[in-house]
GROMACS .gro file of N, CA and C in nm:
model
  522
    1UNK      N    1  14.971   0.393   0.536
    1UNK     CA    2  15.091   0.312   0.510
    1UNK      C    3  15.197   0.392   0.429
    2UNK      N    4  15.326   0.403   0.519
    2UNK     CA    5  15.432   0.459   0.456
    2UNK      C    6  15.539   0.355   0.373
    3UNK      N    7  15.600   0.404   0.282
    3UNK     CA    8  15.674   0.316   0.213
    3UNK      C    9  15.807   0.326   0.260
    4UNK      N   10  15.890   0.218   0.280
    4UNK     CA   11  15.989   0.227   0.346
    4UNK      C   12  16.125   0.190   0.244
    5UNK      N   13  16.223   0.248   0.246
    5UNK     CA   14  16.302   0.215   0.149
    5UNK      C   15  16.341   0.065   0.112
    6UNK      N   16  16.319  -0.008   0.215
    6UNK     CA   17  16.346  -0.161   0.177
    6UNK      C   18  16.224  -0.221   0.129
    7UNK      N   19  16.112  -0.164   0.136
    7UNK     CA   20  15.992  -0.201   0.051
    7UNK      C   21  16.013  -0.180  -0.111
    8UNK      N   22  16.098  -0.104  -0.163
    8UNK     CA   23  16.111  -0.073  -0.308
    8UNK      C   24  16.165  -0.158  -0.359
    9UNK      N   25  16.088  -0.223  -0.472
    9UNK     CA   26  16.171  -0.323  -0.578
    9UNK      C   27  16.174  -0.262  -0.704
   10UNK      N   28  16.286  -0.318  -0.798
   10UNK     CA   29  16.278  -0.277  -0.927
   10UNK      C   30  16.269  -0.421  -0.995
   11UNK      N   31  16.186  -0.372  -1.115
   11UNK     CA   32  16.138  -0.487  -1.228
   11UNK      C   33  16.180  -0.447  -1.360
   12UNK      N   34  16.238  -0.535  -1.438
   12UNK     CA   35  16.272  -0.531  -1.542
   12UNK      C   36  16.208  -0.600  -1.646
   13UNK      N   37  16.130  -0.560  -1.743
   13UNK     CA   38  16.056  -0.673  -1.847
   13UNK      C   39  16.106  -0.621  -1.975
   14UNK      N   40  16.128  -0.742  -2.041
   14UNK     CA   41  16.210  -0.730  -2.173
   14UNK      C   42  16.160  -0.847  -2.297
   15UNK      N   43  16.128  -0.807  -2.387
   15UNK     CA   44  16.108  -0.917  -2.494
   15UNK      C   45  16.235  -0.917  -2.573
   16UNK      N   46  16.294  -1.024  -2.563
   16UNK     CA   47  16.436  -1.051  -2.624
   16UNK      C   48  16.428  -1.092  -2.760
   17UNK      N   49  16.305  -1.106  -2.824
   17UNK     CA   50  16.302  -1.166  -2.964
   17UNK      C   51  16.393  -1.307  -2.988
   18UNK      N   52  16.299  -1.396  -2.974
   18UNK     CA   53  16.354  -1.538  -2.979
   18UNK      C   54  16.414  -1.568  -3.124
   19UNK      N   55  16.503  -1.635  -3.140
   19UNK     CA   56  16.559  -1.673  -3.290
   19UNK      C   57  16.438  -1.702  -3.399
   20UNK      N   58  16.349  -1.768  -3.346
   20UNK     CA   59  16.256  -1.819  -3.454
   20UNK      C   60  16.191  -1.707  -3.529
   21UNK      N   61  16.193  -1.593  -3.438
   21UNK     CA   62  16.121  -1.480  -3.484
   21UNK      C   63  16.190  -1.363  -3.564
   22UNK      N   64  16.335  -1.399  -3.579
   22UNK     CA   65  16.416  -1.310  -3.648
   22UNK      C   66  16.505  -1.335  -3.788
   23UNK      N   67  16.431  -1.410  -3.855
   23UNK     CA   68  16.511  -1.440  -3.990
   23UNK      C   69  16.521  -1.329  -4.072
   24UNK      N   70  16.631  -1.299  -4.150
   24UNK     CA   71  16.672  -1.177  -4.189
   24UNK      C   72  16.580  -1.120  -4.298
   25UNK      N   73  16.481  -1.202  -4.361
   25UNK     CA   74  16.387  -1.162  -4.446
   25UNK      C   75  16.264  -1.069  -4.359
   26UNK      N   76  16.247  -1.092  -4.220
   26UNK     CA   77  16.170  -1.026  -4.161
   26UNK      C   78  16.226  -0.867  -4.118
   27UNK      N   79  16.358  -0.864  -4.114
   27UNK     CA   80  16.409  -0.718  -4.099
   27UNK      C   81  16.513  -0.712  -4.206
   28UNK      N   82  16.476  -0.680  -4.322
   28UNK     CA   83  16.558  -0.651  -4.439
   28UNK      C   84  16.648  -0.537  -4.411
   29UNK      N   85  16.621  -0.441  -4.337
   29UNK     CA   86  16.684  -0.327  -4.307
   29UNK      C   87  16.816  -0.322  -4.179
   30UNK      N   88  16.799  -0.466  -4.125
   30UNK     CA   89  16.925  -0.491  -4.034
   30UNK      C   90  17.047  -0.563  -4.083
   31UNK      N   91  17.135  -0.536  -4.035
   31UNK     CA   92  17.259  -0.599  -4.060
   31UNK      C   93  17.213  -0.765  -4.000
   32UNK      N   94  17.261  -0.859  -4.095
   32UNK     CA   95  17.221  -0.996  -4.053
   32UNK      C   96  17.302  -1.024  -3.910
   33UNK      N   97  17.414  -0.982  -3.888
   33UNK     CA   98  17.488  -1.005  -3.782
   33UNK      C   99  17.406  -0.976  -3.640
   34UNK      N  100  17.350  -0.874  -3.641
   34UNK     CA  101  17.269  -0.833  -3.532
   34UNK      C  102  17.170  -0.935  -3.481
   35UNK      N  103  17.131  -0.994  -3.574
   35UNK     CA  104  17.003  -1.062  -3.568
   35UNK      C  105  17.039  -1.198  -3.515
   36UNK      N  106  17.168  -1.259  -3.505
   36UNK     CA  107  17.226  -1.369  -3.447
   36UNK      C  108  17.204  -1.362  -3.289
   37UNK      N  109  17.168  -1.486  -3.239
   37UNK     CA  110  17.175  -1.505  -3.095
   37UNK      C  111  17.309  -1.488  -3.043
   38UNK      N  112  17.422  -1.547  -3.108
   38UNK     CA  113  17.552  -1.511  -3.068
   38UNK      C  114  17.603  -1.363  -3.040
   39UNK      N  115  17.524  -1.264  -3.128
   39UNK     CA  116  17.544  -1.134  -3.114
   39UNK      C  117  17.482  -1.081  -3.010
   40UNK      N  118  17.339  -1.105  -3.007
   40UNK     CA  119  17.233  -1.026  -2.922
   40UNK      C  120  17.238  -1.062  -2.819
   41UNK      N  121  17.248  -1.202  -2.742
   41UNK     CA  122  17.245  -1.264  -2.623
   41UNK      C  123  17.341  -1.208  -2.529
   42UNK      N  124  17.485  -1.183  -2.563
   42UNK     CA  125  17.560  -1.111  -2.458
   42UNK      C  126  17.521  -0.970  -2.436
   43UNK      N  127  17.479  -0.897  -2.535
   43UNK     CA  128  17.424  -0.770  -2.508
   43UNK      C  129  17.335  -0.765  -2.406
   44UNK      N  130  17.219  -0.853  -2.421
   44UNK     CA  131  17.103  -0.865  -2.341
   44UNK      C  132  17.150  -0.884  -2.199
   45UNK      N  133  17.211  -0.994  -2.166
   45UNK     CA  134  17.296  -1.026  -2.042
   45UNK      C  135  17.375  -0.909  -1.972
   46UNK      N  136  17.442  -0.806  -2.057
   46UNK     CA  137  17.510  -0.692  -2.015
   46UNK      C  138  17.434  -0.604  -1.990
   47UNK      N  139  17.316  -0.569  -2.060
   47UNK     CA  140  17.213  -0.489  -2.005
   47UNK      C  141  17.154  -0.533  -1.868
   48UNK      N  142  17.106  -0.652  -1.862
   48UNK     CA  143  17.028  -0.688  -1.744
   48UNK      C  144  17.139  -0.648  -1.607
   49UNK      N  145  17.267  -0.685  -1.642
   49UNK     CA  146  17.360  -0.677  -1.546
   49UNK      C  147  17.381  -0.523  -1.498
   50UNK      N  148  17.385  -0.441  -1.617
   50UNK     CA  149  17.386  -0.285  -1.595
   50UNK      C  150  17.261  -0.247  -1.499
   51UNK      N  151  17.152  -0.283  -1.542
   51UNK     CA  152  17.037  -0.236  -1.498
   51UNK      C  153  17.021  -0.275  -1.340
   52UNK      N  154  17.054  -0.415  -1.319
   52UNK     CA  155  17.070  -0.463  -1.178
   52UNK      C  156  16.941  -0.458  -1.122
   53UNK      N  157  16.829  -0.485  -1.181
   53UNK     CA  158  16.691  -0.498  -1.134
   53UNK      C  159  16.697  -0.621  -1.029
   54UNK      N  160  16.584  -0.620  -0.928
   54UNK     CA  161  16.554  -0.684  -0.842
   54UNK      C  162  16.496  -0.836  -0.904
   55UNK      N  163  16.433  -0.789  -0.993
   55UNK     CA  164  16.318  -0.896  -1.063
   55UNK      C  165  16.355  -0.882  -1.205
   56UNK      N  166  16.359  -0.970  -1.297
   56UNK     CA  167  16.355  -0.960  -1.448
   56UNK      C  168  16.277  -1.055  -1.512
   57UNK      N  169  16.192  -1.014  -1.585
   57UNK     CA  170  16.088  -1.064  -1.667
   57UNK      C  171  16.125  -1.059  -1.806
   58UNK      N  172  16.150  -1.164  -1.865
   58UNK     CA  173  16.178  -1.184  -2.010
   58UNK      C  174  16.088  -1.259  -2.081
   59UNK      N  175  16.041  -1.225  -2.212
   59UNK     CA  176  15.964  -1.307  -2.297
   59UNK      C  177  16.040  -1.325  -2.416
   60UNK      N  178  15.988  -1.437  -2.500
   60UNK     CA  179  16.044  -1.484  -2.617
   60UNK      C  180  16.186  -1.541  -2.592
   61UNK      N  181  16.191  -1.592  -2.469
   61UNK     CA  182  16.334  -1.664  -2.433
   61UNK      C  183  16.367  -1.813  -2.516
   62UNK      N  184  16.459  -1.800  -2.595
   62UNK     CA  185  16.505  -1.943  -2.613
   62UNK      C  186  16.668  -1.945  -2.570
   63UNK      N  187  16.723  -2.060  -2.577
   63UNK     CA  188  16.836  -2.089  -2.536
   63UNK      C  189  16.854  -2.072  -2.369
   64UNK      N  190  16.773  -2.106  -2.301
   64UNK     CA  191  16.746  -2.071  -2.162
   64UNK      C  192  16.869  -2.182  -2.082
   65UNK      N  193  16.850  -2.305  -2.120
   65UNK     CA  194  16.948  -2.396  -2.041
   65UNK      C  195  17.072  -2.366  -2.086
   66UNK      N  196  17.088  -2.361  -2.233
   66UNK     CA  197  17.270  -2.355  -2.268
   66UNK      C  198  17.295  -2.220  -2.276
   67UNK      N  199  17.233  -2.119  -2.247
   67UNK     CA  200  17.286  -1.947  -2.237
   67UNK      C  201  17.244  -1.900  -2.086
   68UNK      N  202  17.106  -1.832  -2.103
   68UNK     CA  203  17.070  -1.758  -2.011
   68UNK      C  204  17.083  -1.813  -1.865
   69UNK      N  205  17.033  -1.951  -1.841
   69UNK     CA  206  17.035  -1.981  -1.703
   69UNK      C  207  17.171  -1.952  -1.608
   70UNK      N  208  17.270  -1.989  -1.701
   70UNK     CA  209  17.395  -1.971  -1.625
   70UNK      C  210  17.451  -1.831  -1.588
   71UNK      N  211  17.434  -1.757  -1.711
   71UNK     CA  212  17.494  -1.606  -1.710
   71UNK      C  213  17.398  -1.539  -1.601
   72UNK      N  214  17.261  -1.545  -1.589
   72UNK     CA  215  17.172  -1.495  -1.510
   72UNK      C  216  17.239  -1.532  -1.347
   73UNK      N  217  17.271  -1.667  -1.332
   73UNK     CA  218  17.302  -1.702  -1.196
   73UNK      C  219  17.454  -1.637  -1.168
   74UNK      N  220  17.544  -1.632  -1.285
   74UNK     CA  221  17.651  -1.558  -1.239
   74UNK      C  222  17.628  -1.407  -1.201
   75UNK      N  223  17.530  -1.339  -1.261
   75UNK     CA  224  17.488  -1.224  -1.185
   75UNK      C  225  17.408  -1.203  -1.084
   76UNK      N  226  17.381  -1.326  -1.000
   76UNK     CA  227  17.333  -1.344  -0.872
   76UNK      C  228  17.188  -1.377  -0.889
   77UNK      N  229  17.128  -1.402  -0.993
   77UNK     CA  230  16.978  -1.422  -1.014
   77UNK      C  231  16.959  -1.576  -1.002
   78UNK      N  232  16.843  -1.623  -0.955
   78UNK     CA  233  16.801  -1.744  -0.970
   78UNK      C  234  16.685  -1.729  -1.060
   79UNK      N  235  16.631  -1.820  -1.142
   79UNK     CA  236  16.551  -1.805  -1.254
   79UNK      C  237  16.441  -1.939  -1.268
   80UNK      N  238  16.349  -1.911  -1.329
   80UNK     CA  239  16.235  -2.029  -1.337
   80UNK      C  240  16.210  -1.995  -1.503
   81UNK      N  241  16.195  -2.107  -1.596
   81UNK     CA  242  16.154  -2.080  -1.733
   81UNK      C  243  16.051  -2.181  -1.752
   82UNK      N  244  15.928  -2.120  -1.855
   82UNK     CA  245  15.837  -2.198  -1.885
   82UNK      C  246  15.823  -2.173  -2.050
   83UNK      N  247  15.849  -2.287  -2.119
   83UNK     CA  248  15.875  -2.276  -2.262
   83UNK      C  249  15.701  -2.271  -2.287
   84UNK      N  250  15.682  -2.211  -2.426
   84UNK     CA  251  15.565  -2.198  -2.489
   84UNK      C  252  15.504  -2.322  -2.545
   85UNK      N  253  15.378  -2.350  -2.553
   85UNK     CA  254  15.345  -2.491  -2.599
   85UNK      C  255  15.365  -2.498  -2.739
   86UNK      N  256  15.349  -2.414  -2.851
   86UNK     CA  257  15.374  -2.433  -2.965
   86UNK      C  258  15.485  -2.375  -3.037
   87UNK      N  259  15.588  -2.322  -2.960
   87UNK     CA  260  15.714  -2.263  -3.005
   87UNK      C  261  15.831  -2.316  -2.909
   88UNK      N  262  15.952  -2.296  -2.973
   88UNK     CA  263  16.073  -2.310  -2.876
   88UNK      C  264  16.118  -2.186  -2.811
   89UNK      N  265  16.036  -2.132  -2.766
   89UNK     CA  266  16.060  -2.005  -2.686
   89UNK      C  267  15.963  -2.005  -2.577
   90UNK      N  268  15.988  -1.921  -2.460
   90UNK     CA  269  15.897  -1.913  -2.343
   90UNK      C  270  15.930  -1.780  -2.266
   91UNK      N  271  15.891  -1.793  -2.124
   91UNK     CA  272  15.895  -1.683  -2.047
   91UNK      C  273  15.997  -1.711  -1.947
   92UNK      N  274  16.048  -1.609  -1.898
   92UNK     CA  275  16.159  -1.646  -1.786
   92UNK      C  276  16.123  -1.535  -1.684
   93UNK      N  277  16.120  -1.572  -1.552
   93UNK     CA  278  16.120  -1.471  -1.441
   93UNK      C  279  16.284  -1.496  -1.356
   94UNK      N  280  16.325  -1.410  -1.333
   94UNK     CA  281  16.468  -1.412  -1.223
   94UNK      C  282  16.443  -1.320  -1.132
   95UNK      N  283  16.497  -1.354  -1.015
   95UNK     CA  284  16.503  -1.257  -0.907
   95UNK      C  285  16.657  -1.278  -0.823
   96UNK      N  286  16.665  -1.170  -0.759
   96UNK     CA  287  16.788  -1.170  -0.685
   96UNK      C  288  16.819  -1.241  -0.584
   97UNK      N  289  16.877  -1.363  -0.594
   97UNK     CA  290  16.868  -1.460  -0.489
   97UNK      C  291  16.894  -1.424  -0.354
   98UNK      N  292  16.977  -1.307  -0.366
   98UNK     CA  293  17.020  -1.258  -0.214
   98UNK      C  294  16.906  -1.180  -0.157
   99UNK      N  295  16.792  -1.161  -0.224
   99UNK     CA  296  16.696  -1.069  -0.148
   99UNK      C  297  16.537  -1.137  -0.150
  100UNK      N  298  16.541  -1.252  -0.241
  100UNK     CA  299  16.415  -1.300  -0.259
  100UNK      C  300  16.409  -1.467  -0.225
  101UNK      N  301  16.321  -1.537  -0.189
  101UNK     CA  302  16.313  -1.665  -0.203
  101UNK      C  303  16.194  -1.687  -0.279
  102UNK      N  304  16.179  -1.761  -0.359
  102UNK     CA  305  16.060  -1.821  -0.445
  102UNK      C  306  15.973  -1.925  -0.334
  103UNK      N  307  15.857  -1.884  -0.312
  103UNK     CA  308  15.758  -1.993  -0.223
  103UNK      C  309  15.647  -2.068  -0.309
  104UNK      N  310  15.639  -2.014  -0.440
  104UNK     CA  311  15.539  -2.067  -0.521
  104UNK      C  312  15.549  -2.043  -0.651
  105UNK      N  313  15.528  -2.124  -0.755
  105UNK     CA  314  15.495  -2.076  -0.908
  105UNK      C  315  15.426  -2.180  -0.956
  106UNK      N  316  15.346  -2.115  -1.042
  106UNK     CA  317  15.244  -2.208  -1.141
  106UNK      C  318  15.222  -2.120  -1.282
  107UNK      N  319  15.182  -2.216  -1.367
  107UNK     CA  320  15.159  -2.158  -1.499
  107UNK      C  321  15.014  -2.198  -1.543
  108UNK      N  322  14.972  -2.082  -1.589
  108UNK     CA  323  14.800  -2.096  -1.628
  108UNK      C  324  14.803  -2.078  -1.794
  109UNK      N  325  14.748  -2.175  -1.853
  109UNK     CA  326  14.730  -2.139  -2.018
  109UNK      C  327  14.604  -2.020  -2.024
  110UNK      N  328  14.608  -1.926  -2.087
  110UNK     CA  329  14.499  -1.826  -2.063
  110UNK      C  330  14.412  -1.809  -2.206
  111UNK      N  331  14.447  -1.875  -2.315
  111UNK     CA  332  14.388  -1.880  -2.438
  111UNK      C  333  14.291  -1.980  -2.468
  112UNK      N  334  14.275  -2.085  -2.374
  112UNK     CA  335  14.178  -2.197  -2.409
  112UNK      C  336  14.107  -2.236  -2.290
  113UNK      N  337  13.987  -2.287  -2.329
  113UNK     CA  338  13.900  -2.376  -2.220
  113UNK      C  339  13.832  -2.257  -2.115
  114UNK      N  340  13.813  -2.152  -2.195
  114UNK     CA  341  13.741  -2.035  -2.109
  114UNK      C  342  13.607  -1.996  -2.176
  115UNK      N  343  13.513  -1.949  -2.112
  115UNK     CA  344  13.375  -1.912  -2.185
  115UNK      C  345  13.430  -1.785  -2.286
  116UNK      N  346  13.523  -1.734  -2.298
  116UNK     CA  347  13.570  -1.639  -2.361
  116UNK      C  348  13.628  -1.641  -2.522
  117UNK      N  349  13.645  -1.834  -2.542
  117UNK     CA  350  13.718  -1.871  -2.669
  117UNK      C  351  13.680  -1.806  -2.773
  118UNK      N  352  13.547  -1.762  -2.806
  118UNK     CA  353  13.510  -1.704  -2.933
  118UNK      C  354  13.607  -1.600  -2.987
  119UNK      N  355  13.648  -1.529  -2.880
  119UNK     CA  356  13.739  -1.433  -2.925
  119UNK      C  357  13.894  -1.423  -2.952
  120UNK      N  358  13.910  -1.575  -2.948
  120UNK     CA  359  14.052  -1.601  -2.983
  120UNK      C  360  14.094  -1.644  -3.113
  121UNK      N  361  14.102  -1.569  -3.212
  121UNK     CA  362  14.116  -1.615  -3.357
  121UNK      C  363  14.254  -1.690  -3.366
  122UNK      N  364  14.330  -1.635  -3.281
  122UNK     CA  365  14.469  -1.691  -3.273
  122UNK      C  366  14.519  -1.768  -3.140
  123UNK      N  367  14.477  -1.885  -3.135
  123UNK     CA  368  14.533  -1.952  -2.991
  123UNK      C  369  14.651  -2.030  -3.039
  124UNK      N  370  14.744  -1.997  -2.960
  124UNK     CA  371  14.878  -2.030  -2.980
  124UNK      C  372  14.948  -2.081  -2.853
  125UNK      N  373  14.880  -2.135  -2.767
  125UNK     CA  374  14.938  -2.164  -2.638
  125UNK      C  375  14.994  -2.057  -2.545
  126UNK      N  376  14.912  -1.976  -2.550
  126UNK     CA  377  14.947  -1.823  -2.454
  126UNK      C  378  14.959  -1.883  -2.317
  127UNK      N  379  15.060  -1.842  -2.235
  127UNK     CA  380  15.072  -1.871  -2.115
  127UNK      C  381  15.116  -1.764  -2.020
  128UNK      N  382  15.070  -1.772  -1.889
  128UNK     CA  383  15.125  -1.663  -1.786
  128UNK      C  384  15.213  -1.737  -1.679
  129UNK      N  385  15.307  -1.723  -1.663
  129UNK     CA  386  15.391  -1.780  -1.541
  129UNK      C  387  15.387  -1.680  -1.409
  130UNK      N  388  15.320  -1.739  -1.316
  130UNK     CA  389  15.309  -1.677  -1.192
  130UNK      C  390  15.419  -1.736  -1.096
  131UNK      N  391  15.486  -1.621  -1.030
  131UNK     CA  392  15.601  -1.642  -0.948
  131UNK      C  393  15.553  -1.568  -0.836
  132UNK      N  394  15.559  -1.650  -0.680
  132UNK     CA  395  15.548  -1.574  -0.570
  132UNK      C  396  15.680  -1.565  -0.513
  133UNK      N  397  15.727  -1.446  -0.476
  133UNK     CA  398  15.840  -1.418  -0.415
  133UNK      C  399  15.823  -1.364  -0.259
  134UNK      N  400  15.934  -1.417  -0.161
  134UNK     CA  401  15.932  -1.341  -0.023
  134UNK      C  402  16.039  -1.257  -0.038
  135UNK      N  403  16.024  -1.145  -0.019
  135UNK     CA  404  16.152  -1.045   0.028
  135UNK      C  405  16.205  -1.079   0.167
  136UNK      N  406  16.332  -1.123   0.160
  136UNK     CA  407  16.405  -1.147   0.282
  136UNK      C  408  16.427  -1.039   0.380
  137UNK      N  409  16.423  -0.928   0.326
  137UNK     CA  410  16.450  -0.794   0.396
  137UNK      C  411  16.324  -0.744   0.493
  138UNK      N  412  16.235  -0.783   0.421
  138UNK     CA  413  16.106  -0.726   0.498
  138UNK      C  414  15.993  -0.836   0.518
  139UNK      N  415  15.998  -0.948   0.467
  139UNK     CA  416  15.919  -1.043   0.490
  139UNK      C  417  15.772  -1.036   0.392
  140UNK      N  418  15.765  -0.925   0.298
  140UNK     CA  419  15.664  -0.918   0.202
  140UNK      C  420  15.657  -1.007   0.099
  141UNK      N  421  15.537  -1.063   0.057
  141UNK     CA  422  15.506  -1.142  -0.057
  141UNK      C  423  15.506  -1.067  -0.214
  142UNK      N  424  15.563  -1.113  -0.296
  142UNK     CA  425  15.495  -1.038  -0.432
  142UNK      C  426  15.457  -1.142  -0.496
  143UNK      N  427  15.367  -1.111  -0.582
  143UNK     CA  428  15.306  -1.225  -0.717
  143UNK      C  429  15.365  -1.166  -0.839
  144UNK      N  430  15.460  -1.199  -0.892
  144UNK     CA  431  15.517  -1.170  -1.012
  144UNK      C  432  15.427  -1.247  -1.129
  145UNK      N  433  15.375  -1.164  -1.247
  145UNK     CA  434  15.298  -1.245  -1.343
  145UNK      C  435  15.395  -1.192  -1.481
  146UNK      N  436  15.429  -1.308  -1.541
  146UNK     CA  437  15.526  -1.254  -1.675
  146UNK      C  438  15.407  -1.320  -1.786
  147UNK      N  439  15.384  -1.247  -1.885
  147UNK     CA  440  15.310  -1.302  -2.012
  147UNK      C  441  15.363  -1.233  -2.134
  148UNK      N  442  15.316  -1.303  -2.216
  148UNK     CA  443  15.331  -1.239  -2.350
  148UNK      C  444  15.200  -1.236  -2.446
  149UNK      N  445  15.150  -1.095  -2.450
  149UNK     CA  446  15.029  -1.076  -2.536
  149UNK      C  447  15.061  -1.111  -2.684
  150UNK      N  448  14.940  -1.147  -2.754
  150UNK     CA  449  14.929  -1.165  -2.904
  150UNK      C  450  14.959  -1.023  -2.968
  151UNK      N  451  15.064  -1.044  -3.054
  151UNK     CA  452  15.132  -0.939  -3.098
  151UNK      C  453  15.067  -0.834  -3.221
  152UNK      N  454  14.971  -0.881  -3.278
  152UNK     CA  455  14.905  -0.827  -3.399
  152UNK      C  456  14.841  -0.697  -3.350
  153UNK      N  457  14.883  -0.588  -3.409
  153UNK     CA  458  14.812  -0.473  -3.363
  153UNK      C  459  14.660  -0.453  -3.438
  154UNK      N  460  14.623  -0.525  -3.521
  154UNK     CA  461  14.492  -0.546  -3.556
  154UNK      C  462  14.392  -0.605  -3.496
  155UNK      N  463  14.452  -0.684  -3.372
  155UNK     CA  464  14.382  -0.763  -3.313
  155UNK      C  465  14.383  -0.728  -3.173
  156UNK      N  466  14.349  -0.594  -3.149
  156UNK     CA  467  14.347  -0.532  -3.000
  156UNK      C  468  14.234  -0.601  -2.901
  157UNK      N  469  14.140  -0.646  -2.971
  157UNK     CA  470  14.026  -0.716  -2.885
  157UNK      C  471  14.093  -0.855  -2.841
  158UNK      N  472  14.181  -0.906  -2.907
  158UNK     CA  473  14.241  -1.033  -2.849
  158UNK      C  474  14.339  -1.003  -2.713
  159UNK      N  475  14.409  -0.887  -2.742
  159UNK     CA  476  14.497  -0.842  -2.612
  159UNK      C  477  14.386  -0.836  -2.503
  160UNK      N  478  14.296  -0.755  -2.525
  160UNK     CA  479  14.198  -0.715  -2.422
  160UNK      C  480  14.146  -0.822  -2.356
  161UNK      N  481  14.101  -0.926  -2.431
  161UNK     CA  482  14.052  -1.034  -2.357
  161UNK      C  483  14.162  -1.144  -2.299
  162UNK      N  484  14.274  -1.111  -2.337
  162UNK     CA  485  14.391  -1.181  -2.276
  162UNK      C  486  14.414  -1.132  -2.131
  163UNK      N  487  14.408  -0.984  -2.130
  163UNK     CA  488  14.434  -0.933  -2.022
  163UNK      C  489  14.315  -0.944  -1.914
  164UNK      N  490  14.218  -0.964  -1.952
  164UNK     CA  491  14.063  -0.966  -1.888
  164UNK      C  492  14.076  -1.120  -1.810
  165UNK      N  493  14.133  -1.234  -1.897
  165UNK     CA  494  14.175  -1.346  -1.845
  165UNK      C  495  14.254  -1.357  -1.739
  166UNK      N  496  14.378  -1.277  -1.748
  166UNK     CA  497  14.490  -1.277  -1.661
  166UNK      C  498  14.425  -1.214  -1.539
  167UNK      N  499  14.357  -1.091  -1.557
  167UNK     CA  500  14.305  -1.037  -1.441
  167UNK      C  501  14.198  -1.129  -1.341
  168UNK      N  502  14.141  -1.214  -1.412
  168UNK     CA  503  14.044  -1.314  -1.355
  168UNK      C  504  14.150  -1.425  -1.291
  169UNK      N  505  14.257  -1.449  -1.357
  169UNK     CA  506  14.337  -1.563  -1.289
  169UNK      C  507  14.411  -1.514  -1.162
  170UNK      N  508  14.418  -1.352  -1.148
  170UNK     CA  509  14.514  -1.325  -1.053
  170UNK      C  510  14.430  -1.348  -0.913
  171UNK      N  511  14.296  -1.365  -0.901
  171UNK     CA  512  14.223  -1.409  -0.776
  171UNK      C  513  14.249  -1.532  -0.750
  172UNK      N  514  14.303  -1.627  -0.852
  172UNK     CA  515  14.328  -1.744  -0.817
  172UNK      C  516  14.464  -1.757  -0.749
  173UNK      N  517  14.543  -1.651  -0.757
  173UNK     CA  518  14.682  -1.659  -0.697
  173UNK      C  519  14.682  -1.604  -0.546
  174UNK      N  520  14.576  -1.575  -0.487
  174UNK     CA  521  14.567  -1.536  -0.350
  174UNK      C  522  14.555  -1.655  -0.266
   0.00000   0.00000   0.00000
């Protein structure tokens, strides 16, 4: 199989740091202004526009309805958002509407209700957003999975088991 130019896609994944995670006391070295949504959000959208990826996956998204949805649409993206169960932030997948059509989407919670629960010391409603996109240029289907793993570097085993569960779920997406 040879790769044609029309088969190449670009994907951008970016944790944009939700407001609830950036109080000034968490970042004493940072100017308080740069922690504000009103400062950061326009720069994030500008960066997305400059990189012009075919598909964008964002984590820790807040202000979806009142900010990101409309601005991404103005850049030619269609998007879907899934809030986290335990916080006012979530996952976003956006795609160039001119190139892709969404044919399916679903969400899986991957830290509860599994035989591996004993490994999840910190269960906080972790989800994976699955989006199936059909490429209008070549008819190929892509399954995009956006997720946000547990953050703490002292708990690498938790990340390992989260990845294991996601890979187990990938079979469900076929």
